[in-house]
Amino acid sequence: MSAQLWSDEPTHLDLLSFDAVAKTVVQAVLDDALDPVTVGVSGAWGSGKTTVLRLIEDELAPQPRTDATVLVISTDPWRYDPGVGAKETLIGEVLSAVAAELARKEQPGQIRSRARAMLITLRRRVDWAKALQVAAKTSLTLQLPSVDDLTSLINIEPSSQDADATAPPSRGLEEFRSEFCTLMESAELSHLKRVVVLVDDLDRCLPETVVDTLETIRLFLAVPKMAFVVAADEHRVADALRARFPDPASTQQAAGERYFEEPASLYLHKIVQTTVPLPTLSRFDTEAFLVLLQLCQRLPDEELAPYIAACVRLRREKGLLDDLATTVNGNDISAELAFASRMTPILYEKLQGSPRRIKRFLNDLRVRQSVAGHRGILLEADIVAKLMVLEKLLPDAFTTVLGWLARGELRSRMAKLEAAAGRPAPEPQPAQGTGPSPDDAPSTGEQNPAPDEDETEPVTFEDELIRWAKLSPSLGPVDLAPYLYLAAAFSGEQLLDAGLPGRLRDIAANLLSTSRFDQHRVIDADIRALGDDDALSLIEYLGRAGRDRPAEQSAAVRGLVRIVTAYPATIERATRLLQSVPAGELEPATILALPAGSPAFRSVLEHWKTHAPADPARIVRTLEHALDTGSRL
């Protein structure tokens, strides 16, 4: 995957086949039997409501500027100036758009029309209402507005062309609806078939703004030729309305009475005649969305359009993307299809079919992969995605896995978790070397033939961990430690082994450090002062770290050698732990850190050689060199 991120802004490209929703809404707002009309487009956060509004705008825009013009006005109450009321702001935007339409139709030098005079009167009403809003708000802080403030808002000084200078100013919004209706029926606006107001982000607003916006639509602007499309999460809008219209059944005044529908929903349904819900993404939609998202970053719109059309057809005919690669010629999209196929099971199950969540997850994935790659951590995208599902969506389970890493149990616990999830064990790799002697058990080439004693004990896992482990791909043979360390650093988690006594943690940290200076800070006297029990605890900790954390492997082996030298009684446990280090993950520095002159350590080298894979061959060559050097010693 490239490092390029996807924009979270709405788009005019229909990657989700929302054109069906847009066309349905357009049919409703242009239906003469529904005049005026308010249609809701309802969906959860990130479901694509704003994109649907863009598609509706595109669907209406091609209407020719003839005798049946459709005027489209986009508004966003979430961005309204909090110092001015939502009523006045919304009405002002509508009047400004109508004024621009009148100016477009007027001929140069034409005498001011009756519609223009009515429009000026209405705008003066709004200006006066704004002034009252400012006065009310500032009086609450005991700071009355100045005369200049009110004058700039009321704007009662008309120009010679726009109004009668002797006419008194129109105050307030009284009679606004009837005057607005007259304006819309005027001959100068007879060419307008509809004025369609697209209202976005209402579900983000404070309850006062929600109520004021809906009341403005219902009480002031809902006249013939007017249509409104309100894109919002219907449930969140209802939550805002409850602050103004509480359910009386929840009070003692009406304890014995219960409405069939609560007042907030009744109020909303009184204003919004019908609601078109946005469907969540199906499994097919998720996979198609992933493919198209990737393609839109490397193909121009004209080359992307055939793929969008092909996805629409395949959704209707088969519900499978298998034929997409052969449907459109000229581009190799095998990489995009393979990526989408791997990612779909995870994202479909965990992100609730939300397009925005999918985009954000993919952006997080690319950022995490980029940071990991710069730190030398190279993992496939689907593996990183599965780990991010654990990290982002299952935080308790993620903490459990980090605990396994801290205690040096990651490899064994993951193997048991994979088995509990029904995952088959990875195929054994062919061994390279002299092979076992006839007296030995036959070699299976397995990577970890010498398990710890505690690995034979039964382990139970939480249901959510098992369910996560079932997701593709399998993580059994993958070294997860570097990524988990990075993820822990991002989340602020500290990887401390609760089973390691506090008095030993500084010694263990220095012995496992990648800095030789830190390793030498633990002097031989410190090791001799440990005592038998603490020495065995460190042997356990270092042995598990060397097995589960390849980056600390050679440091762990050097620390083991130092402790075994001081406490020979620990040699058997140390040998068993060393044999559990996968031979295929050995580093040359690890092999050379083991003194082959010691019979016990020589047996470890021979064990590794027996189970070393053919590739990379450098492991076998290094083992042979170490064994040969030990023989000469």
XYZ file of C-alpha atoms in Angstrom:
633
model
C 0.000 0.000 0.000
C 1.179 3.501 -0.779
C 1.423 6.185 1.893
C -1.269 8.312 0.232
C -4.297 8.923 2.455
C -7.954 9.264 1.528
C -9.780 12.529 2.084
C -12.672 12.502 4.539
C -14.484 15.199 2.575
C -17.720 14.316 0.734
C -17.366 13.523 -2.938
C -19.360 13.748 -6.129
C -18.112 10.266 -7.087
C -20.718 7.634 -6.268
C -18.585 4.726 -5.049
C -21.449 3.229 -3.026
C -24.350 3.182 -5.503
C -26.196 5.871 -3.569
C -27.593 7.169 -6.847
C -30.718 5.106 -6.176
C -31.311 7.082 -2.968
C -30.549 10.389 -4.675
C -32.936 9.706 -7.568
C -35.707 8.711 -5.150
C -35.319 11.981 -3.244
C -35.229 14.013 -6.474
C -38.474 12.407 -7.629
C -40.103 13.374 -4.329
C -38.985 17.016 -4.345
C -40.115 17.483 -7.968
C -43.497 15.820 -7.452
C -46.260 18.411 -7.862
C -48.445 16.405 -5.502
C -45.893 17.061 -2.741
C -45.654 20.822 -2.709
C -44.216 21.970 -0.367
C -42.321 18.935 0.929
C -39.573 18.094 3.414
C -37.692 14.823 2.899
C -35.227 13.377 5.390
C -32.080 11.442 4.485
C -31.236 9.507 7.614
C -28.089 7.614 8.419
C -25.524 7.172 11.168
C -22.317 9.182 11.462
C -20.122 8.583 8.435
C -22.783 6.737 6.436
C -22.506 9.075 3.418
C -25.356 11.563 3.923
C -23.362 14.538 2.635
C -22.287 12.574 -0.413
C -25.954 11.832 -1.114
C -26.708 15.569 -0.940
C -23.963 16.161 -3.505
C -25.507 13.521 -5.766
C -28.938 15.149 -5.361
C -27.419 18.508 -6.282
C -25.784 16.967 -9.355
C -29.055 15.301 -10.328
C -30.909 18.623 -10.138
C -28.163 20.791 -11.654
C -28.560 19.572 -15.261
C -32.096 20.940 -15.320
C -32.028 23.459 -18.220
C -32.461 27.128 -17.401
C -35.831 27.292 -19.111
C -39.366 27.820 -17.864
C -38.875 25.045 -15.328
C -35.739 26.045 -13.434
C -34.803 24.296 -10.184
C -32.898 26.516 -7.767
C -30.699 24.523 -5.356
C -29.535 26.071 -2.071
C -27.065 24.277 0.210
C -26.962 25.211 3.892
C -25.234 23.859 6.988
C -26.753 24.928 10.342
C -23.703 23.524 12.141
C -21.700 26.423 10.696
C -24.176 29.178 11.542
C -22.930 32.160 13.499
C -23.978 31.475 17.123
C -24.413 35.208 17.648
C -27.309 35.286 15.168
C -30.373 33.053 15.360
C -30.693 29.979 13.148
C -34.092 31.251 11.915
C -32.680 34.485 10.608
C -29.603 32.824 9.102
C -31.548 30.167 7.184
C -34.146 32.670 5.942
C -31.364 35.049 4.935
C -29.625 32.364 2.865
C -32.841 31.504 1.052
C -33.644 35.158 0.334
C -30.095 35.800 -0.910
C -30.357 32.907 -3.377
C -33.764 34.126 -4.584
C -32.350 37.656 -4.970
C -29.507 36.317 -7.089
C -32.022 34.447 -9.264
C -34.080 37.636 -9.704
C -30.967 39.577 -10.670
C -30.114 36.903 -13.225
C -33.530 37.204 -14.866
C -33.737 41.001 -14.839
C -32.727 42.866 -17.951
C -30.184 45.719 -17.712
C -31.907 49.024 -16.985
C -35.196 47.307 -16.118
C -37.391 49.158 -13.639
C -37.486 47.612 -10.202
C -40.091 44.857 -10.167
C -42.802 44.186 -7.617
C -40.996 40.964 -6.650
C -37.839 42.954 -5.937
C -39.801 45.266 -3.621
C -41.320 42.335 -1.750
C -37.886 40.756 -1.429
C -36.449 43.920 0.065
C -39.298 44.081 2.568
C -38.672 40.478 3.624
C -34.940 41.039 3.988
C -35.562 44.097 6.156
C -37.762 41.950 8.393
C -34.881 39.516 8.767
C -32.392 42.287 9.475
C -34.663 43.608 12.221
C -35.020 40.128 13.689
C -31.229 39.817 13.725
C -31.007 43.082 15.629
C -33.430 41.781 18.226
C -31.336 38.607 18.544
C -28.189 40.648 19.183
C -29.994 42.856 21.686
C -31.374 39.874 23.562
C -28.029 38.096 23.762
C -26.017 41.116 24.782
C -28.553 42.182 27.408
C -27.984 38.860 29.150
C -24.422 39.962 29.765
C -25.571 43.479 30.835
C -23.925 44.928 27.736
C -26.495 46.541 25.457
C -25.589 46.882 21.759
C -24.545 50.258 20.492
C -26.614 52.333 18.088
C -24.076 51.565 15.350
C -24.482 47.816 15.943
C -28.236 47.997 15.533
C -28.038 50.307 12.534
C -25.681 47.968 10.669
C -28.036 45.051 11.271
C -31.366 46.755 10.619
C -30.171 48.384 7.399
C -33.160 50.718 7.186
C -31.584 53.108 4.714
C -32.739 51.873 1.291
C -31.189 52.966 -1.950
C -33.184 54.986 -4.428
C -33.568 51.940 -6.665
C -34.570 49.385 -4.071
C -37.249 50.848 -1.857
C -39.349 53.790 -0.971
C -37.251 55.964 1.329
C -40.391 57.128 3.107
C -41.606 53.603 3.898
C -41.225 52.594 7.549
C -38.930 49.664 8.286
C -40.514 46.218 8.520
C -39.973 44.936 12.018
C -39.802 41.301 13.080
C -40.920 38.218 11.181
C -44.661 38.823 11.554
C -46.556 38.004 8.369
C -43.322 36.718 6.802
C -44.865 33.458 5.559
C -47.703 35.128 3.641
C -45.365 37.685 2.095
C -42.854 34.988 1.161
C -45.639 32.944 -0.439
C -46.644 36.000 -2.492
C -43.032 36.459 -3.575
C -42.747 32.843 -4.745
C -45.991 33.191 -6.747
C -44.909 36.418 -8.435
C -44.636 36.585 -12.206
C -40.920 37.329 -11.986
C -40.340 33.900 -10.352
C -42.809 31.971 -12.501
C -39.892 30.209 -14.213
C -38.938 28.536 -10.937
C -40.349 25.028 -10.660
C -38.767 24.389 -7.268
C -36.428 25.926 -4.755
C -34.689 22.926 -3.162
C -32.885 23.616 0.120
C -30.320 20.960 1.086
C -29.798 21.014 4.869
C -26.707 19.178 6.117
C -25.219 18.317 9.521
C -28.357 19.126 11.523
C -27.607 16.195 13.831
C -24.364 17.915 14.915
C -26.114 21.041 16.169
C -27.139 22.070 19.664
C -30.808 21.395 20.540
C -31.717 25.093 20.188
C -30.347 25.221 16.619
C -32.108 21.967 15.696
C -35.479 23.263 16.882
C -35.034 26.719 15.318
C -34.048 25.240 11.949
C -37.013 22.866 11.836
C -39.398 25.580 12.998
C -38.120 27.907 10.288
C -38.796 25.291 7.646
C -42.271 24.580 8.963
C -43.490 28.052 10.009
C -41.817 30.453 7.597
C -40.517 28.735 4.452
C -42.874 25.822 3.773
C -44.829 27.464 0.937
C -45.570 26.211 -2.587
C -42.468 25.697 -4.774
C -40.311 25.087 -1.687
C -38.704 21.679 -1.005
C -36.282 20.736 1.761
C -33.924 17.772 2.062
C -32.657 17.336 5.626
C -29.661 15.005 5.934
C -29.284 13.931 9.556
C -29.332 10.975 11.889
C -33.019 10.848 12.755
C -32.344 9.432 16.218
C -29.873 12.184 17.123
C -32.287 14.874 15.927
C -34.995 13.296 18.077
C -32.586 13.380 21.038
C -32.122 17.136 20.508
C -35.877 17.663 20.269
C -36.464 15.931 23.606
C -34.846 18.877 25.345
C -37.677 21.069 24.026
C -40.456 18.465 23.947
C -40.032 16.032 26.853
C -42.217 12.957 27.084
C -45.070 13.765 29.529
C -45.319 10.090 30.398
C -41.988 10.480 32.190
C -43.470 13.079 34.566
C -45.887 12.578 37.422
C -48.400 14.934 35.777
C -49.263 12.291 33.186
C -48.212 9.147 34.992
C -51.232 7.194 33.817
C -51.071 8.271 30.174
C -48.662 7.075 27.513
C -48.329 8.322 23.962
C -48.049 5.781 21.198
C -45.170 7.908 19.931
C -43.174 10.329 22.038
C -43.601 14.081 21.400
C -40.089 14.506 19.968
C -40.745 11.943 17.237
C -44.241 13.310 16.591
C -42.818 16.811 16.167
C -40.125 15.591 13.776
C -42.578 13.576 11.687
C -44.916 16.576 11.504
C -42.183 18.542 9.736
C -40.424 15.775 7.766
C -43.084 14.022 5.697
C -40.929 11.013 4.833
C -37.421 9.769 5.538
C -35.162 7.820 3.190
C -32.738 5.722 5.251
C -29.202 5.114 4.012
C -28.394 1.403 4.104
C -25.221 0.211 5.798
C -22.680 -1.427 3.541
C -23.145 -5.104 2.803
C -20.196 -7.464 2.481
C -20.227 -6.943 -1.297
C -20.481 -3.154 -0.853
C -17.523 -3.187 1.532
C -15.333 -5.145 -0.879
C -16.367 -3.013 -3.868
C -15.770 0.173 -1.851
C -12.253 -0.989 -0.959
C -11.442 -1.724 -4.605
C -12.826 1.582 -5.869
C -11.118 3.591 -3.122
C -7.774 2.220 -4.243
C -8.512 2.763 -7.918
C -9.638 6.359 -7.450
C -6.135 7.213 -6.233
C -4.438 6.065 -9.423
C -7.070 6.448 -12.133
C -8.684 9.628 -13.485
C -12.455 9.899 -13.162
C -13.125 8.932 -16.776
C -11.186 5.660 -16.353
C -12.738 4.983 -12.954
C -16.330 5.378 -14.202
C -16.439 1.962 -15.999
C -15.364 0.205 -12.798
C -18.096 1.979 -10.823
C -20.653 0.911 -13.422
C -19.316 -2.657 -13.388
C -19.668 -2.846 -9.598
C -23.286 -1.682 -9.902
C -24.021 -4.386 -12.461
C -22.228 -7.141 -10.521
C -24.074 -6.164 -7.346
C -27.361 -6.587 -9.153
C -26.498 -9.758 -11.087
C -24.181 -11.866 -8.925
C -23.238 -10.151 -5.711
C -19.611 -11.159 -6.398
C -16.590 -9.199 -7.576
C -14.858 -12.174 -9.170
C -15.509 -10.930 -12.712
C -14.505 -7.311 -12.106
C -10.933 -7.790 -13.373
C -12.165 -9.087 -16.735
C -15.108 -6.695 -16.999
C -13.047 -3.592 -17.734
C -9.926 -3.795 -19.881
C -6.806 -1.697 -19.901
C -5.765 -1.816 -16.225
C -4.316 -4.506 -14.014
C -6.319 -4.340 -10.786
C -5.271 -7.712 -9.360
C -3.425 -6.056 -6.453
C -6.484 -3.971 -5.520
C -8.757 -7.016 -5.702
C -6.413 -9.122 -3.572
C -6.115 -6.405 -0.928
C -9.894 -5.905 -0.787
C -10.484 -9.646 -0.540
C -8.140 -9.934 2.452
C -9.485 -6.857 4.227
C -13.228 -7.286 3.689
C -13.895 -9.940 6.394
C -12.271 -7.767 9.069
C -13.777 -4.433 8.096
C -17.231 -5.776 7.282
C -17.545 -7.458 10.658
C -16.036 -4.766 12.858
C -16.841 -1.364 11.324
C -20.646 -1.619 11.059
C -20.739 -0.876 7.335
C -19.752 2.792 7.750
C -17.896 4.298 4.758
C -16.229 6.934 6.916
C -15.075 4.369 9.465
C -13.595 2.307 6.653
C -11.741 5.329 5.269
C -10.430 6.288 8.689
C -9.358 2.722 9.412
C -7.483 2.528 6.098
C -5.814 5.870 6.787
C -4.790 4.676 10.262
C -3.518 1.466 8.690
C -1.352 3.324 6.179
C 0.041 5.616 8.852
C 0.825 2.669 11.130
C 2.435 0.696 8.284
C 4.508 3.709 7.290
C 5.784 4.289 10.822
C 6.443 0.570 11.295
C 8.249 0.344 7.954
C 10.532 3.245 8.842
C 11.383 1.327 12.015
C 12.166 -1.846 10.075
C 8.916 -3.647 10.983
C 7.596 -5.206 7.783
C 4.183 -6.891 7.986
C 1.502 -7.511 5.398
C -1.420 -5.079 5.364
C -3.980 -7.711 6.367
C -1.864 -8.751 9.374
C -1.488 -5.129 10.508
C -5.220 -4.655 9.967
C -6.058 -7.668 12.126
C -3.771 -6.398 14.880
C -5.345 -2.946 14.610
C -8.794 -4.505 15.039
C -7.530 -5.959 18.303
C -5.940 -2.674 19.336
C -8.737 -0.299 18.312
C -11.907 -2.347 18.747
C -11.037 -4.904 21.450
C -8.925 -2.941 23.949
C -9.296 -5.431 26.824
C -8.176 -8.312 24.630
C -5.320 -6.170 23.325
C -4.136 -5.588 26.898
C -4.230 -9.351 27.449
C -1.997 -9.985 24.428
C 0.428 -7.270 25.560
C 0.588 -9.068 28.895
C 1.611 -12.249 27.093
C 4.399 -10.316 25.399
C 5.577 -8.791 28.672
C 5.711 -12.220 30.368
C 7.480 -13.879 27.446
C 4.464 -16.088 26.697
C 3.397 -14.571 23.382
C 4.437 -17.389 21.071
C 3.009 -20.215 23.167
C -0.226 -18.366 23.990
C -0.788 -17.372 20.361
C -0.277 -20.986 19.290
C -2.892 -22.144 21.776
C -5.243 -19.331 20.801
C -4.937 -20.287 17.134
C -5.700 -23.898 18.063
C -8.729 -22.821 20.117
C -9.944 -20.842 17.098
C -9.688 -23.928 14.895
C -6.678 -22.689 12.988
C -4.469 -25.498 11.605
C -0.851 -25.501 12.699
C 1.562 -24.088 10.095
C 3.093 -26.559 7.701
C 6.492 -27.766 8.973
C 9.497 -26.603 7.015
C 12.009 -29.217 5.844
C 14.994 -29.464 8.145
C 18.588 -29.101 6.960
C 21.599 -30.664 8.602
C 22.979 -33.960 9.677
C 19.602 -35.067 10.957
C 18.920 -36.986 14.174
C 20.752 -40.136 15.062
C 18.911 -43.449 14.774
C 18.433 -43.442 18.522
C 16.632 -40.096 18.377
C 12.962 -39.605 17.608
C 12.394 -38.930 13.893
C 12.656 -35.261 12.989
C 9.462 -33.553 11.909
C 11.218 -30.322 11.023
C 9.030 -28.439 13.508
C 10.230 -25.085 14.647
C 9.623 -25.529 18.380
C 10.133 -29.176 19.354
C 11.047 -28.462 22.974
C 8.067 -26.746 24.648
C 8.097 -25.389 28.150
C 6.464 -27.423 30.877
C 3.694 -24.833 31.294
C 2.822 -25.057 27.590
C 1.214 -28.441 28.230
C -1.229 -26.934 30.738
C -4.772 -26.189 29.484
C -5.512 -22.529 28.790
C -8.919 -20.885 28.397
C -9.528 -17.713 26.405
C -12.242 -15.084 26.389
C -14.826 -15.473 23.640
C -13.862 -12.179 22.011
C -10.226 -13.298 21.714
C -11.233 -16.574 20.068
C -13.581 -14.729 17.725
C -10.794 -12.333 16.807
C -8.377 -15.211 16.204
C -10.839 -16.697 13.712
C -10.465 -13.632 11.495
C -8.199 -14.021 8.489
C -5.215 -14.287 8.263
C -3.637 -16.770 10.664
C -0.990 -15.231 12.923
C 0.578 -18.471 14.141
C 3.911 -18.290 12.291
C 4.237 -14.473 12.394
C 6.595 -12.585 14.702
C 4.211 -10.067 16.272
C 6.493 -8.714 18.984
C 7.945 -5.707 17.083
C 4.522 -4.478 16.021
C 3.071 -4.978 19.507
C 5.914 -2.974 21.018
C 5.152 -0.181 18.553
C 1.408 -0.357 19.245
C 2.057 -0.311 22.994
C 4.179 2.811 22.548
C 1.367 4.509 20.589
C -1.218 3.627 23.230
C 0.999 4.455 26.205
C 0.892 0.884 27.570
C 3.858 -0.195 29.692
C 5.073 -3.730 29.048
C 5.925 -4.896 32.540
C 6.026 -8.542 33.538
C 3.960 -8.711 36.704
C 5.525 -12.101 37.460
C 9.044 -10.678 37.574
C 9.914 -9.188 40.988
C 10.524 -5.483 40.955
C 14.056 -5.918 42.265
C 14.956 -7.840 39.103
C 13.353 -5.596 36.485
C 16.269 -3.169 36.125
C 18.726 -6.054 35.778
C 16.500 -7.771 33.194
C 16.040 -4.539 31.236
C 19.792 -3.926 31.078
C 20.590 -7.495 30.081
C 18.042 -7.319 27.242
C 19.109 -3.901 26.045
C 20.431 -3.596 22.501
C 23.187 -1.382 23.922
C 26.320 -3.212 25.023
C 26.943 -0.365 27.474
C 23.649 -1.111 29.251
C 24.409 -4.842 29.261
C 27.782 -4.260 30.926
C 26.149 -2.154 33.616
C 25.140 -5.502 35.143
C 28.475 -6.596 36.569
C 29.370 -10.133 37.582
C 29.038 -9.186 41.254
C 25.389 -8.245 40.647
C 24.723 -11.678 39.158
C 26.521 -13.543 41.966
C 24.412 -11.603 44.499
C 21.118 -12.789 43.018
C 20.580 -16.034 44.879
C 19.286 -19.300 43.409
C 15.602 -18.339 43.217
C 16.177 -14.954 41.574
C 18.676 -16.480 39.169
C 16.096 -19.037 38.066
C 13.474 -16.266 37.671
C 15.849 -14.356 35.393
C 16.620 -17.514 33.424
C 12.892 -17.977 32.815
C 12.394 -14.362 31.816
C 15.407 -14.128 29.501
C 14.652 -17.494 27.910
C 11.078 -16.520 27.050
C 12.208 -13.113 25.791
C 14.760 -14.741 23.497
C 12.091 -17.062 22.131
C 9.299 -14.501 21.625
C 11.216 -11.303 20.826
C 13.683 -11.784 17.965
C 15.015 -8.257 18.373
C 16.235 -9.173 21.900
C 17.325 -12.691 21.025
C 21.127 -12.324 21.063
C 21.074 -10.134 24.189
C 18.903 -12.711 25.973
C 21.317 -15.529 25.085
C 24.331 -13.567 26.338
C 22.486 -12.888 29.599
C 21.569 -16.570 29.968
C 25.188 -17.593 29.488
C 26.314 -15.183 32.198
C 23.744 -16.440 34.719
C 24.361 -20.139 33.959
C 28.094 -19.545 34.419
C 27.416 -18.203 37.935
C 24.661 -20.746 38.751
C 25.419 -24.099 37.044
C 22.272 -25.638 38.573
C 20.167 -23.606 36.126
C 21.783 -25.154 33.036
C 19.037 -27.720 32.414
C 16.237 -25.119 32.429
C 18.289 -22.698 30.333
C 19.022 -25.435 27.776
C 15.367 -26.322 27.441
C 14.388 -22.683 26.970
C 17.092 -22.165 24.343
C 15.918 -25.208 22.416
C 12.458 -23.616 22.213
C 13.857 -20.702 20.184
C 12.714 -21.337 16.578
C 15.754 -22.343 14.549
C 14.405 -20.511 11.519
C 14.535 -17.196 13.410
C 18.081 -17.492 14.713
C 20.454 -14.599 14.181
C 24.161 -15.249 13.617
C 24.967 -13.133 16.697
C 22.730 -15.429 18.774
C 24.513 -18.559 17.584
C 27.976 -17.101 18.148
C 27.015 -15.927 21.656
C 26.572 -19.562 22.762
C 29.852 -21.167 23.925
C 30.076 -24.359 21.887
C 32.826 -25.662 24.188
C 30.202 -26.377 26.880
C 28.578 -29.805 26.378
C 25.139 -28.476 27.403
C 25.271 -25.505 25.045
C 26.753 -27.674 22.289
C 23.633 -29.841 22.522
C 21.544 -26.713 21.934
C 23.568 -25.873 18.802
C 23.143 -29.427 17.506
C 19.415 -29.256 18.214
C 19.138 -25.997 16.273
C 21.122 -27.465 13.371
C 18.847 -30.502 13.222
C 15.756 -28.313 12.960
C 17.186 -25.439 10.917
C 15.349 -24.785 7.648
C 17.169 -24.937 4.333
C 16.485 -21.268 3.755
C 18.202 -19.111 4.836
C 21.347 -21.205 4.444
C 23.388 -18.733 6.515
C 21.843 -20.178 9.682
C 23.181 -23.660 8.920
C 26.594 -22.308 7.916
C 26.871 -20.308 11.135
C 25.829 -23.330 13.220
C 28.382 -25.535 11.486
C 31.074 -22.917 12.109
C 30.144 -22.671 15.793
C 30.142 -26.445 16.242
C 33.470 -26.776 14.420
C 35.005 -24.075 16.599
C 33.710 -25.831 19.711
C 35.197 -29.141 18.603
C 38.645 -27.581 18.225
C 38.300 -26.057 21.682
